Coordinates of N, CA, C and O in Angstrom, one line a residue:
M217 N 0.8 -1.2 0.0 CA 0.0 0.0 0.0 C 0.9 1.2 0.0 O 1.8 1.4 0.8
I218 N 0.5 2.2 -0.9 CA 1.3 3.4 -1.0 C 0.5 4.5 -0.3 O -0.7 4.7 -0.5
T219 N 1.2 5.3 0.5 CA 0.6 6.4 1.2 C 1.2 7.7 0.8 O 2.4 7.8 0.6
F220 N 0.4 8.8 0.7 CA 0.9 10.1 0.4 C 0.5 11.0 1.5 O -0.5 10.9 2.1
S221 N 1.4 11.9 1.8 CA 1.1 12.9 2.8 C 0.2 14.0 2.2 O 0.4 14.2 1.0
L222 N -0.6 14.6 2.9 CA -1.5 15.7 2.4 C -0.6 16.8 1.8 O -1.0 17.3 0.8
S223 N 0.5 17.1 2.5 CA 1.3 18.2 2.0 C 1.9 17.9 0.6 O 2.0 18.8 -0.2
S224 N 2.4 16.7 0.4 CA 3.0 16.3 -0.9 C 1.9 16.3 -2.0 O 2.2 16.8 -3.1
V225 N 0.7 15.9 -1.7 CA -0.4 15.9 -2.7 C -0.7 17.4 -3.0 O -0.9 17.8 -4.1
S226 N -0.8 18.2 -2.0 CA -1.1 19.6 -2.1 C -0.1 20.3 -3.0 O -0.4 21.1 -3.9
R227 N 1.2 20.0 -2.7 CA 2.3 20.6 -3.5 C 2.2 20.2 -5.0 O 2.3 21.0 -5.9
A228 N 1.9 18.9 -5.2 CA 1.8 18.4 -6.6 C 0.6 19.1 -7.3 O 0.7 19.4 -8.5
A229 N -0.5 19.2 -6.6 CA -1.7 19.8 -7.2 C -1.4 21.3 -7.5 O -1.8 21.8 -8.6
A230 N -0.8 22.0 -6.6 CA -0.4 23.4 -6.8 C 0.5 23.5 -8.0 O 0.4 24.4 -8.8
A231 N 1.4 22.6 -8.2 CA 2.4 22.6 -9.3 C 1.6 22.4 -10.6 O 1.9 23.1 -11.6
L232 N 0.6 21.5 -10.6 CA -0.2 21.3 -11.8 C -1.0 22.5 -12.2 O -1.0 22.9 -13.3
V233 N -1.6 23.1 -11.2 CA -2.4 24.3 -11.4 C -1.5 25.4 -11.9 O -1.8 26.1 -12.9
L234 N -0.3 25.6 -11.3 CA 0.6 26.7 -11.7 C 1.1 26.4 -13.1 O 1.2 27.4 -13.9
S235 N 1.5 25.2 -13.5 CA 1.9 24.9 -14.9 C 0.8 25.2 -15.9 O 1.1 25.7 -17.0
G236 N -0.4 24.8 -15.5 CA -1.5 25.1 -16.4 C -1.8 26.5 -16.6 O -2.1 27.0 -17.7
T237 N -1.7 27.3 -15.5 CA -1.8 28.8 -15.6 C -0.7 29.4 -16.4 O -1.0 30.3 -17.2
T238 N 0.5 28.9 -16.3 CA 1.6 29.4 -17.1 C 1.4 29.1 -18.5 O 1.6 30.0 -19.4
M239 N 0.9 27.9 -18.9 CA 0.6 27.6 -20.3 C -0.5 28.5 -20.8 O -0.4 29.0 -21.9
L240 N -1.6 28.7 -20.1 CA -2.6 29.6 -20.5 C -2.2 31.0 -20.7 O -2.5 31.7 -21.7
A241 N -1.3 31.5 -19.8 CA -0.8 32.9 -19.9 C 0.1 33.0 -21.2 O 0.0 34.0 -21.9
A242 N 0.9 32.0 -21.4 CA 1.8 32.0 -22.6 C 0.9 32.0 -23.9 O 1.2 32.7 -24.9
Q243 N -0.2 31.2 -23.9 CA -1.0 31.2 -25.1 C -1.7 32.5 -25.3 O -1.9 33.0 -26.4
A244 N -2.1 33.1 -24.1 CA -2.8 34.4 -24.2 C -1.9 35.5 -24.7 O -2.3 36.5 -25.4
M245 N -0.6 35.4 -24.5 CA 0.4 36.4 -24.9 C 0.7 36.3 -26.4 O 1.1 37.2 -27.0
E246 N 0.5 35.1 -27.0 CA 0.7 34.9 -28.4 C -0.3 35.8 -29.2 O -1.5 35.7 -28.9
P247 N 0.1 36.5 -30.2 CA -0.9 37.3 -30.9 C -1.9 36.4 -31.7 O -1.4 35.3 -32.2
Q248 N -3.1 36.7 -31.7 CA -4.1 35.9 -32.4 C -3.9 36.2 -33.9 O -3.3 37.2 -34.3
Q249 N -4.5 35.4 -34.7 CA -4.5 35.6 -36.1 C -5.1 36.9 -36.5 O -6.1 37.3 -35.9
Q250 N -4.5 37.6 -37.5 CA -5.0 38.9 -37.9 C -5.3 38.8 -39.4 O -4.7 37.9 -40.1
R251 N -6.1 39.7 -39.9 CA -6.4 39.6 -41.3 C -6.7 41.0 -41.9 O -6.8 42.0 -41.1
G252 N -6.9 41.1 -43.2 CA -7.2 42.4 -43.8 C -7.7 42.2 -45.2 O -7.3 41.2 -45.8
T253 N -8.4 43.1 -45.8 CA -8.8 43.1 -47.2 C -8.3 44.4 -47.8 O -8.6 45.5 -47.3
F254 N -7.6 44.2 -48.9 CA -7.0 45.3 -49.6 C -8.1 46.3 -50.2 O -9.1 45.9 -50.7
I255 N -7.7 47.6 -50.1 CA -8.6 48.7 -50.6 C -7.8 49.4 -51.7 O -6.6 49.6 -51.6
K256 N -8.4 49.7 -52.8 CA -7.8 50.3 -54.0 C -7.2 51.7 -53.6 O -7.9 52.4 -52.9
A257 N -6.0 51.9 -54.1 CA -5.4 53.3 -54.0 C -5.1 53.7 -55.4 O -6.0 54.1 -56.2
E258 N -3.8 53.4 -55.9 CA -3.4 53.7 -57.2 C -4.0 52.8 -58.3 O -4.3 53.2 -59.4
A259 N -4.2 51.5 -57.9 CA -4.6 50.5 -58.9 C -5.7 49.6 -58.4 O -5.8 49.4 -57.2
P260 N -6.5 49.0 -59.3 CA -7.5 48.1 -58.9 C -6.8 46.9 -58.1 O -5.7 46.5 -58.5
V261 N -7.5 46.4 -57.2 CA -6.9 45.3 -56.4 C -8.0 44.4 -55.9 O -9.1 44.8 -55.8
S262 N -7.6 43.1 -55.6 CA -8.6 42.2 -55.0 C -7.8 41.4 -54.0 O -6.6 41.3 -54.1
G263 N -8.5 40.8 -53.1 CA -7.9 39.9 -52.1 C -7.5 40.5 -50.8 O -7.9 41.7 -50.6
G264 N -6.8 39.8 -50.0 CA -6.5 40.2 -48.7 C -5.3 39.4 -48.2 O -4.5 38.8 -48.9
F265 N -5.2 39.4 -46.8 CA -4.1 38.7 -46.2 C -4.5 38.2 -44.9 O -5.5 38.6 -44.3
V266 N -3.7 37.3 -44.4 CA -3.8 36.7 -43.0 C -2.4 36.8 -42.4 O -1.4 36.5 -43.1
I267 N -2.3 37.2 -41.1 CA -1.0 37.1 -40.4 C -1.2 36.0 -39.3 O -2.2 36.1 -38.6
K268 N -0.3 35.1 -39.3 CA -0.5 34.0 -38.3 C 0.9 33.5 -37.9 O 1.9 33.7 -38.6
N269 N 0.9 32.7 -36.8 CA 2.1 32.0 -36.3 C 2.0 30.6 -36.8 O 1.0 30.0 -36.6
E270 N 3.1 30.1 -37.4 CA 3.1 28.8 -37.9 C 4.5 28.3 -37.8 O 5.4 28.9 -38.4
G271 N 4.7 27.1 -37.2 CA 6.1 26.5 -37.1 C 7.1 27.5 -36.4 O 8.2 27.5 -36.8
G272 N 6.6 28.2 -35.5 CA 7.6 29.1 -34.8 C 7.9 30.4 -35.5 O 8.7 31.2 -35.1
K273 N 7.2 30.6 -36.7 CA 7.5 31.8 -37.5 C 6.2 32.6 -37.6 O 5.1 32.1 -37.6
R274 N 6.3 34.0 -37.7 CA 5.2 34.8 -38.0 C 5.1 35.0 -39.5 O 6.1 35.3 -40.1
L275 N 4.0 34.8 -40.1 CA 3.8 34.8 -41.5 C 2.7 35.8 -41.9 O 1.7 35.9 -41.3
L276 N 3.0 36.5 -43.0 CA 2.0 37.3 -43.7 C 1.7 36.5 -45.0 O 2.6 36.2 -45.8
M277 N 0.4 36.1 -45.1 CA 0.0 35.3 -46.3 C -1.0 36.0 -47.1 O -2.1 36.3 -46.6
L278 N -0.7 36.3 -48.4 CA -1.6 36.9 -49.3 C -2.6 35.9 -49.8 O -2.2 34.7 -50.0
S279 N -3.8 36.2 -50.0 CA -4.9 35.2 -50.4 C -4.7 34.8 -51.9 O -4.0 35.5 -52.6
R280 N -5.2 33.7 -52.2 CA -5.1 33.1 -53.5 C -5.7 34.1 -54.6 O -5.3 34.1 -55.7
D281 N -6.7 34.8 -54.1 CA -7.4 35.8 -55.1 C -6.7 37.1 -55.1 O -7.3 38.1 -55.7
F282 N -5.6 37.3 -54.5 CA -4.9 38.6 -54.5 C -4.5 38.9 -55.9 O -4.0 38.1 -56.7
K283 N -4.7 40.2 -56.3 CA -4.3 40.7 -57.6 C -4.1 42.2 -57.5 O -5.0 42.9 -56.9
T284 N -3.0 42.7 -58.1 CA -2.8 44.1 -58.2 C -2.2 44.4 -59.6 O -2.1 43.5 -60.4
N285 N -1.9 45.6 -59.9 CA -1.4 46.0 -61.2 C -0.1 45.2 -61.6 O 0.9 45.4 -60.9
D286 N -0.2 44.5 -62.7 CA 1.0 43.7 -63.1 C 2.0 44.5 -63.9 O 3.1 44.0 -64.2
M287 N 1.7 45.7 -64.2 CA 2.6 46.6 -64.9 C 3.5 47.5 -64.0 O 4.4 48.1 -64.5
A288 N 3.1 47.6 -62.8 CA 3.8 48.4 -61.8 C 5.2 47.8 -61.5 O 5.2 46.6 -61.1
P289 N 6.2 48.6 -61.5 CA 7.5 48.1 -61.2 C 7.8 48.2 -59.7 O 7.2 49.0 -59.0
D290 N 8.8 47.5 -59.3 CA 9.4 47.6 -57.9 C 8.4 47.6 -56.8 O 8.4 48.4 -55.9
L291 N 7.4 46.6 -56.9 CA 6.4 46.6 -55.8 C 6.9 45.9 -54.5 O 7.7 45.0 -54.6
K292 N 6.5 46.5 -53.4 CA 6.9 46.0 -52.1 C 5.7 45.8 -51.2 O 4.6 46.4 -51.4
V293 N 5.9 44.9 -50.3 CA 4.9 44.7 -49.2 C 5.4 45.4 -48.0 O 6.6 45.2 -47.7
A294 N 4.6 46.3 -47.5 CA 5.1 47.1 -46.4 C 4.0 47.2 -45.3 O 2.9 46.9 -45.5
F295 N 4.5 47.6 -44.1 CA 3.6 47.8 -42.9 C 3.6 49.3 -42.7 O 4.6 50.0 -42.9
S296 N 2.5 49.8 -42.1 CA 2.4 51.2 -41.7 C 1.8 51.2 -40.2 O 1.0 50.4 -39.9
P297 N 2.4 52.1 -39.4 CA 1.8 52.2 -38.1 C 0.5 52.9 -38.0 O -0.1 53.0 -37.0
S298 N 0.0 53.3 -39.2 CA -1.3 54.0 -39.2 C -2.4 53.1 -39.8 O -2.1 52.4 -40.8
A299 N -3.6 53.1 -39.3 CA -4.7 52.3 -39.8 C -5.3 53.0 -41.1 O -5.9 52.4 -41.9
T300 N -4.9 54.3 -41.3 CA -5.3 55.0 -42.5 C -4.1 55.7 -43.1 O -3.9 56.9 -43.0
P301 N -3.2 54.9 -43.6 CA -1.9 55.4 -44.1 C -1.9 56.4 -45.2 O -1.0 57.1 -45.4
L302 N -3.0 56.5 -45.9 CA -3.1 57.4 -47.1 C -3.9 58.6 -46.8 O -4.1 59.5 -47.6
A303 N -4.2 58.8 -45.5 CA -5.0 60.0 -45.1 C -4.3 61.3 -45.5 O -5.0 62.3 -45.9
G304 N -3.0 61.4 -45.4 CA -2.3 62.6 -45.7 C -1.7 62.6 -47.1 O -0.9 63.5 -47.5
S305 N -2.1 61.7 -47.9 CA -1.5 61.5 -49.3 C -2.6 61.9 -50.3 O -3.8 61.8 -50.1
K306 N -2.1 62.3 -51.5 CA -3.0 62.7 -52.5 C -3.0 61.8 -53.8 O -1.9 61.4 -54.2
P307 N -4.2 61.6 -54.3 CA -4.2 60.8 -55.6 C -3.6 61.6 -56.7 O -3.5 62.8 -56.6
P308 N -3.1 61.0 -57.8 CA -3.4 59.6 -58.1 C -2.4 58.6 -57.5 O -2.7 57.5 -57.5
A309 N -1.2 59.1 -57.1 CA -0.2 58.1 -56.7 C -0.3 57.7 -55.3 O 0.2 56.6 -54.9
Y310 N -0.8 58.5 -54.4 CA -0.9 58.2 -53.0 C 0.6 58.0 -52.4 O 0.9 56.9 -52.0
P311 N 1.5 59.0 -52.5 CA 2.8 58.8 -52.1 C 2.9 58.6 -50.6 O 2.1 59.1 -49.8
L312 N 3.9 57.9 -50.1 CA 4.2 57.7 -48.7 C 5.3 58.6 -48.2 O 6.2 58.9 -49.0
K313 N 5.2 59.1 -47.0 CA 6.2 60.0 -46.5 C 7.3 59.1 -46.0 O 7.1 58.1 -45.4
P314 N 8.6 59.5 -46.2 CA 9.7 58.7 -45.6 C 9.5 58.5 -44.1 O 9.1 59.4 -43.4
G315 N 9.8 57.3 -43.6 CA 9.7 57.0 -42.2 C 8.3 56.6 -41.8 O 8.1 56.3 -40.6
S316 N 7.3 56.6 -42.7 CA 5.9 56.3 -42.4 C 5.6 54.9 -42.7 O 4.4 54.5 -42.6
Y317 N 6.5 54.1 -43.0 CA 6.3 52.7 -43.4 C 7.5 51.8 -43.1 O 8.6 52.4 -42.9
T318 N 7.3 50.5 -43.1 CA 8.4 49.6 -43.0 C 8.3 48.5 -44.1 O 7.3 47.8 -44.1
V319 N 9.3 48.4 -45.0 CA 9.2 47.4 -46.0 C 9.4 46.0 -45.5 O 10.4 45.8 -44.8
L320 N 8.5 45.1 -45.8 CA 8.7 43.7 -45.4 C 9.5 43.0 -46.4 O 10.5 42.3 -46.1
A321 N 9.2 43.1 -47.7 CA 9.8 42.4 -48.8 C 9.3 42.8 -50.1 O 8.3 43.4 -50.2
P322 N 10.1 42.5 -51.2 CA 9.6 42.7 -52.5 C 8.4 41.8 -52.8 O 8.3 40.7 -52.3
L323 N 7.3 42.3 -53.4 CA 6.2 41.5 -53.8 C 6.6 40.4 -54.7 O 7.3 40.7 -55.7
K324 N 6.3 39.2 -54.4 CA 6.8 38.0 -55.2 C 6.1 38.0 -56.6 O 6.7 37.6 -57.6
A325 N 4.8 38.3 -56.6 CA 4.0 38.3 -57.9 C 2.8 39.2 -57.7 O 2.4 39.5 -56.6
S326 N 2.3 39.7 -58.9 CA 1.2 40.6 -58.9 C -0.1 40.0 -58.6 O -1.1 40.6 -58.4
K327 N -0.1 38.6 -58.6 CA -1.4 37.9 -58.3 C -1.1 36.6 -57.7 O 0.0 36.0 -57.9
G328 N -2.1 36.1 -57.0 CA -2.0 34.8 -56.4 C -1.5 34.8 -54.9 O -1.0 35.7 -54.4
G329 N -1.7 33.6 -54.3 CA -1.3 33.4 -52.9 C 0.2 33.4 -52.8 O 0.9 32.9 -53.7
Q330 N 0.7 34.0 -51.7 CA 2.2 34.1 -51.5 C 2.4 34.4 -50.0 O 1.5 35.0 -49.3
T331 N 3.5 33.9 -49.5 CA 3.8 33.9 -48.1 C 5.1 34.6 -47.8 O 6.1 34.4 -48.5
Y332 N 5.1 35.5 -46.8 CA 6.3 36.2 -46.4 C 6.5 36.0 -44.9 O 5.6 36.1 -44.1
V333 N 7.8 35.7 -44.5 CA 8.1 35.6 -43.1 C 8.3 37.0 -42.5 O 9.1 37.8 -43.1
I334 N 7.7 37.3 -41.4 CA 7.8 38.6 -40.7 C 9.0 38.5 -39.7 O 8.9 37.7 -38.8
P335 N 10.1 39.2 -39.9 CA 11.2 39.1 -39.0 C 10.8 39.7 -37.6 O 9.9 40.5 -37.5
A336 N 11.5 39.2 -36.6 CA 11.3 39.7 -35.2 C 11.5 41.2 -35.1 O 11.0 41.8 -34.2
S337 N 12.3 41.8 -36.0 CA 12.6 43.2 -35.9 C 11.4 44.1 -36.2 O 11.4 45.3 -35.9
I338 N 10.3 43.5 -36.8 CA 9.1 44.2 -37.0 C 8.1 43.9 -35.8 O 7.7 42.8 -35.6
D339 N 7.8 45.0 -35.1 CA 6.9 44.9 -34.0 C 5.5 45.0 -34.5 O 5.0 46.1 -34.8
L340 N 4.8 43.8 -34.6 CA 3.4 43.8 -35.1 C 2.4 44.6 -34.3 O 1.4 45.1 -34.8
S341 N 2.7 44.7 -33.0 CA 1.8 45.4 -32.1 C 1.7 46.9 -32.5 O 0.8 47.6 -32.2
K342 N 2.7 47.4 -33.2 CA 2.8 48.8 -33.6 C 2.4 49.0 -35.1 O 2.4 50.2 -35.6
Q343 N 2.0 47.9 -35.8 CA 1.6 48.1 -37.2 C 0.1 48.0 -37.3 O -0.5 47.1 -36.7
K344 N -0.4 48.9 -38.1 CA -1.9 49.0 -38.2 C -2.4 48.7 -39.6 O -3.6 48.6 -39.8
S345 N -1.5 48.6 -40.6 CA -2.0 48.3 -41.9 C -0.9 47.7 -42.8 O 0.3 47.8 -42.4
V346 N -1.3 47.0 -43.9 CA -0.4 46.4 -44.8 C -0.6 47.2 -46.1 O -1.7 47.5 -46.5
L347 N 0.5 47.5 -46.8 CA 0.5 48.2 -48.1 C 1.2 47.4 -49.2 O 2.1 46.7 -49.0
I348 N 0.7 47.6 -50.4 CA 1.4 47.2 -51.6 C 1.8 48.5 -52.2 O 1.0 49.4 -52.6
W349 N 3.1 48.7 -52.3 CA 3.7 50.0 -52.6 C 4.7 49.9 -53.7 O 5.6 49.0 -53.7
C350 N 4.7 50.8 -54.7 CA 5.7 50.9 -55.7 C 6.8 51.9 -55.3 O 6.6 53.1 -55.2
R351 N 8.0 51.3 -54.9 CA 9.1 52.2 -54.4 C 9.6 53.2 -55.5 O 9.8 54.3 -55.3
Q352 N 9.7 52.7 -56.8 CA 10.3 53.5 -57.9 C 9.5 54.8 -58.1 O 10.1 55.8 -58.3
F353 N 8.2 54.7 -58.0 CA 7.4 55.9 -58.2 C 6.7 56.5 -57.0 O 5.8 57.4 -57.0
N354 N 7.0 55.9 -55.8 CA 6.4 56.2 -54.5 C 4.9 56.3 -54.7 O 4.2 57.3 -54.4
A355 N 4.3 55.2 -55.2 CA 2.9 55.1 -55.5 C 2.3 53.9 -54.7 O 2.9 52.8 -54.8
T356 N 1.3 54.1 -54.0 CA 0.7 53.0 -53.2 C -0.4 52.4 -54.0 O -1.4 53.1 -54.4
M357 N -0.3 51.1 -54.3 CA -1.3 50.4 -55.1 C -2.5 50.1 -54.3 O -3.6 50.3 -54.8
A358 N -2.3 49.6 -53.1 CA -3.4 49.2 -52.2 C -3.0 49.2 -50.8 O -1.8 49.2 -50.5
W359 N -3.9 49.2 -49.9 CA -3.6 49.1 -48.4 C -4.8 48.4 -47.8 O -5.9 48.3 -48.3
A360 N -4.5 47.9 -46.6 CA -5.5 47.2 -45.8 C -5.3 47.3 -44.3 O -4.2 47.1 -43.9
P361 N -6.3 47.8 -43.6 CA -6.1 47.8 -42.1 C -6.0 46.4 -41.6 O -6.6 45.5 -42.1
I362 N -5.1 46.2 -40.6 CA -4.9 45.0 -39.9 C -6.0 44.8 -38.8 O -6.2 45.7 -38.0
Q363 N -6.8 43.7 -38.9 CA -7.8 43.5 -37.9 C -7.7 42.1 -37.3 O -7.2 41.2 -38.0
P364 N -8.3 41.9 -36.1 CA -8.3 40.6 -35.5 C -9.1 39.7 -36.4 O -10.2 40.1 -36.9
A365 N -8.7 38.4 -36.6 CA -9.4 37.4 -37.4 C -10.6 37.0 -36.6 O -10.6 36.9 -35.3
K366 N -11.7 36.8 -37.2 CA -13.0 36.4 -36.5 C -13.1 34.9 -36.5 O -12.6 34.2 -37.3

């Protein structure tokens, strides 16, 4: 017959509760999936994006129906700390002010699904929108506010 003291059972139970609480706190700290739908600026656009954690990496994934101007050169995927990044910009090009954005990567293709790894150097908590931007002509093709996924 095995006997346990009440104090050892209490300590074990407390450890289980504490480890469960720690796991829940860690999960709560992970950012939830985010999304957005692109809005036309310089060029017609369709589709959107999802930001999620997968395999220990933060990913920005453009939707399969993503499409923007295939004639625009030097397109970039960028983040803006503003939910309305074009508010101070004027058509037709919707230029961005220096320092008002962070380039993530060159756009891989003008249409279709594509995935970009978001480096740790980009603080997503400070980013409010995603842009498709032509660096050569400082023209914003499209933008999308970042929203929590439903």
